[in-house]
Amino acid sequence: MSAISLQKIYSGKVRDLYHIDDKRMLMVASDRLSAFDVILDDPIPGKGEILTQISNFWFAKLAHILPNHFTGDTVYDVLPENEARALEKRAVVAKKLTPVKVEAIVRGYLAGSGWKDYQKTGAVCGIALPPGLQEAQQLPEVIFTPSTKAEVGDHDENISYAECENIIGSELAALVRDKSIALYSEAAAYAQTRGIIICDTKFEFGLDEDGTLTLMDEVLTPDSSRFWPADQYQIGMSPPSFDKQFVRDWLEASGWNKQAPAPRVPQDIIDKTVAKYREALDLLTA
Ligand SMILES: Nc1ncnc2c1ncn2[C@@H]1O[C@H](COP(=O)(O)OP(=O)(O)O)[C@@H](O)[C@H]1O
Ligand SMILES: [Mg+2]
């Protein structure tokens, strides 16, 4: 990726953060792909730009539900013109927020770790569900299943709502839960009209200097969510992968033990993955 004349302050699995001033930072989405919390050696060309465009679309569309980390500034306000031009599709000038220390996961359907949990316990993250639900079935109501926010290299762990309250306080926990369910519900209803089922997703929030809950990071991308093509949806089986699930399925089938390093991903899997990310962007925003 092209050089950036700001000071780097953090490098996450996918995004790099750069210092602008006390209130703002530049968030740049790379082409790195993380699966099972391990960063793959092979980048997915164009992925960072696509993710940023999808997030920006949702930030704007959902802004009436709660404030987001947009500052209103563009990369041209904080970078030399040549750098700004190279990064404009993958970078945003964001408010520097104090992260809320949980990941806000919302589920509308039964899949992934939720499905495994349900088969074992009849509940998902301690939320009891009716018996007899099948894989990929829509839940009777949208549920909030928070997890911890792991440090780099660690895995996030599901926690109960009571644990979430212990970590961030019961008032904030209720607000995070209610806003997360509202964001998911509106987005899922919209996506359905575009042929995409949003099975589940993860939101991240921060507090601004006034303590106002603010939506940050990325929103409703194929990285932070399970997107299913609506026309191939069928109860009782894991729907065909739309997005990162593609790489995840390949990795699962490879027999990898999910400890770094991950195996090298074949070129055709990379190509198909880029195409899927682009398809998601086009379907949602066209
Ligand atoms: N507006 C913001 N203010 C402060 N931190 C933010 C903001 N937006 C995103 N972040 C944080 O920046 C990091 C983004 O990098 P990412 O690659 O997604 O990290 P991770 O590996 O933790 O998923 C995350 O730790 C996220 O919580
Ligand atoms: Mg992240």
XYZ file of C-alpha atoms and ligand atoms in Angstrom:
314
model
C 0.000 0.000 0.000
C 1.184 3.541 -0.701
C 3.103 5.494 1.934
C 1.183 7.687 4.358
C 2.806 10.741 5.908
C 0.850 10.484 9.170
C 2.075 8.590 12.208
C 0.674 5.075 12.525
C -0.846 4.452 15.957
C -2.387 1.000 15.568
C -2.405 -1.879 13.170
C -5.401 -4.202 13.546
C -6.142 -7.366 11.650
C -7.576 -5.401 8.743
C -7.389 -1.659 9.478
C -4.502 0.681 10.252
C -5.051 3.811 12.309
C -3.036 7.027 11.886
C -2.786 10.029 14.173
C -4.244 13.316 12.909
C -4.864 15.263 16.109
C -6.450 14.819 19.559
C -9.914 14.390 18.123
C -9.411 12.707 14.771
C -7.639 9.767 13.239
C -7.324 8.313 9.760
C -8.664 4.775 9.488
C -7.336 2.892 6.469
C -8.768 -0.482 5.441
C -6.098 -2.764 3.989
C -6.583 -5.774 1.694
C -5.680 -8.153 4.522
C -8.147 -10.935 5.232
C -8.496 -12.460 8.654
C -10.238 -15.785 9.121
C -10.691 -17.425 12.504
C -8.798 -14.382 13.876
C -5.635 -15.232 11.894
C -4.410 -12.872 9.159
C -3.780 -14.697 5.889
C -0.493 -14.183 4.039
C -2.293 -13.445 0.795
C -4.095 -10.096 0.459
C -7.444 -9.875 -1.344
C -6.832 -7.100 -3.908
C -9.386 -4.283 -3.661
C -11.025 -5.645 -0.512
C -10.157 -2.614 1.648
C -11.801 -0.232 -0.811
C -14.917 -2.379 -1.086
C -15.240 -2.736 2.704
C -14.903 1.002 3.176
C -17.560 1.719 0.541
C -19.980 -0.781 2.128
C -19.398 0.647 5.628
C -19.800 4.222 4.445
C -23.077 3.306 2.795
C -24.450 1.860 6.047
C -23.054 4.627 8.266
C -25.004 7.139 6.198
C -28.148 5.044 5.889
C -28.336 4.257 9.613
C -27.273 7.673 10.921
C -30.801 8.399 12.142
C -30.517 5.556 14.696
C -27.398 6.864 16.417
C -24.372 9.095 15.735
C -21.359 7.603 13.913
C -17.650 8.297 13.839
C -17.695 10.386 10.654
C -16.152 13.823 11.145
C -17.329 15.344 7.891
C -13.699 15.786 6.826
C -12.304 14.031 3.777
C -8.869 12.542 3.245
C -8.078 15.632 1.136
C -8.362 17.717 4.313
C -5.648 15.772 6.128
C -3.289 14.292 3.511
C -1.197 15.644 0.641
C -3.160 15.402 -2.605
C -1.246 12.443 -4.092
C -1.713 10.377 -0.908
C -5.345 11.378 -0.620
C -6.031 10.305 -4.186
C -4.462 6.871 -3.606
C -6.416 6.296 -0.400
C -9.734 8.066 -0.885
C -11.748 4.888 -1.380
C -10.234 2.975 1.537
C -9.711 5.637 4.196
C -11.963 7.717 6.431
C -11.238 10.611 8.764
C -12.859 9.346 11.958
C -13.569 10.746 15.395
C -11.126 9.310 17.913
C -13.460 7.517 20.319
C -13.053 5.575 23.538
C -13.964 2.010 22.539
C -16.811 0.315 24.399
C -15.179 -2.886 25.604
C -17.547 -5.448 24.116
C -18.330 -6.608 20.591
C -22.040 -6.190 19.919
C -23.114 -9.301 18.033
C -26.672 -9.553 16.769
C -28.220 -12.682 15.279
C -31.358 -13.025 13.210
C -30.708 -16.607 12.070
C -29.115 -19.711 13.533
C -25.633 -20.291 12.090
C -21.974 -20.706 12.932
C -21.110 -20.779 16.627
C -24.751 -19.970 17.444
C -25.949 -23.138 15.726
C -23.251 -25.221 17.468
C -24.193 -23.695 20.825
C -27.908 -24.359 20.237
C -27.314 -28.009 19.337
C -25.402 -28.502 22.581
C -27.438 -26.388 24.988
C -30.753 -25.435 23.380
C -29.679 -21.836 23.850
C -27.380 -19.332 22.156
C -24.988 -17.615 24.567
C -27.394 -18.400 27.397
C -30.514 -17.146 25.593
C -32.992 -20.036 25.622
C -34.650 -20.750 22.275
C -37.597 -22.945 21.316
C -36.732 -26.612 20.676
C -36.596 -28.058 17.162
C -34.990 -25.148 15.325
C -32.922 -26.120 12.311
C -29.631 -24.833 10.989
C -30.000 -21.445 9.238
C -33.551 -21.027 10.511
C -34.729 -17.509 11.259
C -34.983 -16.892 15.002
C -38.354 -16.008 16.553
C -36.783 -12.658 17.419
C -33.454 -10.950 16.892
C -31.025 -11.696 19.730
C -28.060 -9.789 21.156
C -25.107 -12.082 21.985
C -22.123 -9.956 23.022
C -18.518 -11.094 23.123
C -15.301 -9.810 24.634
C -13.016 -7.626 22.542
C -9.828 -9.657 22.303
C -6.340 -8.186 22.022
C -4.505 -8.809 18.721
C -3.844 -12.541 18.350
C -6.525 -13.590 20.816
C -9.985 -14.952 20.051
C -13.120 -13.074 21.059
C -15.177 -15.023 23.583
C -18.945 -15.089 23.824
C -20.278 -13.734 27.099
C -23.695 -13.637 28.718
C -25.672 -10.425 28.911
C -24.972 -10.332 32.657
C -21.216 -10.440 31.965
C -21.653 -7.680 29.407
C -23.345 -5.589 32.106
C -20.427 -6.276 34.446
C -17.909 -5.087 31.860
C -19.595 -1.895 30.631
C -22.329 -1.219 33.205
C -26.013 -2.044 32.938
C -27.145 1.302 31.560
C -24.665 1.273 28.696
C -25.260 -2.455 28.091
C -28.979 -1.846 27.568
C -28.306 1.033 25.186
C -25.759 -0.979 23.194
C -28.177 -3.909 22.987
C -31.158 -1.813 21.904
C -29.197 0.205 19.326
C -27.560 -2.946 17.952
C -30.908 -4.661 17.476
C -32.365 -1.529 15.846
C -29.394 -1.209 13.455
C -29.497 -4.874 12.499
C -33.266 -4.954 12.057
C -33.380 -1.990 9.702
C -30.340 -3.158 7.733
C -31.588 -6.731 7.423
C -34.976 -5.557 6.134
C -33.285 -3.355 3.531
C -30.763 -6.022 2.482
C -33.594 -8.493 1.983
C -34.998 -6.200 -0.726
C -31.586 -6.409 -2.419
C -31.424 -10.193 -2.356
C -29.158 -10.512 0.656
C -30.027 -12.131 3.965
C -27.949 -10.748 6.794
C -27.713 -13.737 9.117
C -25.765 -12.036 11.862
C -23.353 -9.168 12.388
C -21.025 -7.485 14.820
C -21.051 -3.786 15.684
C -18.434 -1.774 17.523
C -19.222 1.336 19.482
C -17.220 4.101 21.130
C -17.953 7.017 23.409
C -17.219 10.544 22.254
C -15.874 13.261 24.555
C -19.386 13.922 25.848
C -19.948 10.231 26.559
C -22.365 9.853 23.649
C -22.653 6.331 22.263
C -21.284 6.399 18.716
C -21.109 3.754 15.980
C -17.520 3.176 14.787
C -15.140 0.841 12.977
C -16.880 -1.002 10.098
C -20.592 -1.615 9.643
C -22.420 -4.569 8.091
C -19.655 -5.693 5.766
C -19.029 -9.274 4.655
C -16.140 -9.245 7.177
C -18.259 -8.332 10.160
C -21.390 -10.231 9.100
C -22.699 -13.382 7.472
C -24.370 -12.450 4.193
C -26.393 -15.120 2.406
C -27.777 -14.918 -1.135
C -31.548 -14.883 -0.539
C -32.359 -16.919 -3.656
C -30.319 -19.890 -2.446
C -31.476 -19.796 1.142
C -32.832 -23.040 2.541
C -33.582 -24.018 6.113
C -31.622 -27.010 7.380
C -28.300 -26.374 5.683
C -25.579 -23.783 5.841
C -26.324 -21.542 2.843
C -23.693 -21.264 0.105
C -20.970 -18.918 1.138
C -21.308 -15.347 -0.032
C -18.229 -13.670 1.302
C -15.445 -14.479 3.711
C -17.292 -17.687 4.403
C -15.829 -18.808 1.075
C -12.289 -18.654 2.400
C -13.419 -19.989 5.749
C -14.993 -23.035 4.096
C -11.809 -23.661 2.113
C -9.719 -23.369 5.269
C -12.050 -25.696 7.194
C -11.799 -28.268 4.406
C -7.993 -27.954 4.341
C -7.803 -29.460 7.832
C -5.942 -26.437 9.217
C -5.803 -26.309 13.043
C -6.697 -22.554 13.085
C -3.414 -21.559 14.703
C -1.190 -19.075 12.828
C 0.197 -19.392 10.228
C -2.716 -20.176 7.956
C -2.112 -22.217 4.789
C -1.601 -20.302 1.519
C -4.939 -19.757 -0.172
C -5.139 -20.764 -3.877
C -5.467 -17.957 -6.439
C -8.895 -19.061 -7.612
C -10.242 -18.808 -4.044
C -8.775 -15.286 -3.837
C -10.347 -14.297 -7.171
C -13.735 -15.676 -6.217
C -13.554 -13.913 -2.864
C -12.868 -10.504 -4.448
C -15.783 -11.106 -6.801
C -18.057 -11.901 -3.856
C -17.076 -8.756 -1.954
C -17.740 -6.687 -5.081
C -21.077 -8.398 -5.644
C -22.129 -7.525 -2.095
C -21.228 -3.863 -2.656
C -23.060 -3.748 -5.971
C -26.174 -5.468 -4.660
C -26.438 -3.233 -1.609
C -25.637 0.100 -3.203
C -26.570 -0.159 -6.897
N -13.625 5.818 15.625
C -12.829 4.992 16.307
N -12.216 5.379 17.455
C -11.390 4.539 18.131
N -11.108 3.269 17.720
C -11.683 2.826 16.592
C -12.569 3.652 15.823
N -12.994 2.947 14.746
C -12.401 1.747 14.841
N -11.620 1.648 15.932
C -10.771 0.518 16.340
O -9.778 0.433 15.332
C -9.428 -0.924 15.095
C -9.691 -1.238 13.623
O -8.818 -2.202 13.167
P -9.247 -3.676 12.833
O -8.279 -4.168 11.832
O -10.701 -3.778 12.515
O -8.944 -4.297 14.259
P -9.269 -5.710 14.886
O -8.125 -6.584 14.554
O -9.326 -5.388 16.349
O -10.591 -6.137 14.307
C -10.290 -1.760 16.028
O -9.554 -2.044 17.195
C -11.450 -0.831 16.336
O -12.034 -1.125 17.586
Mg -12.114 -5.249 13.266
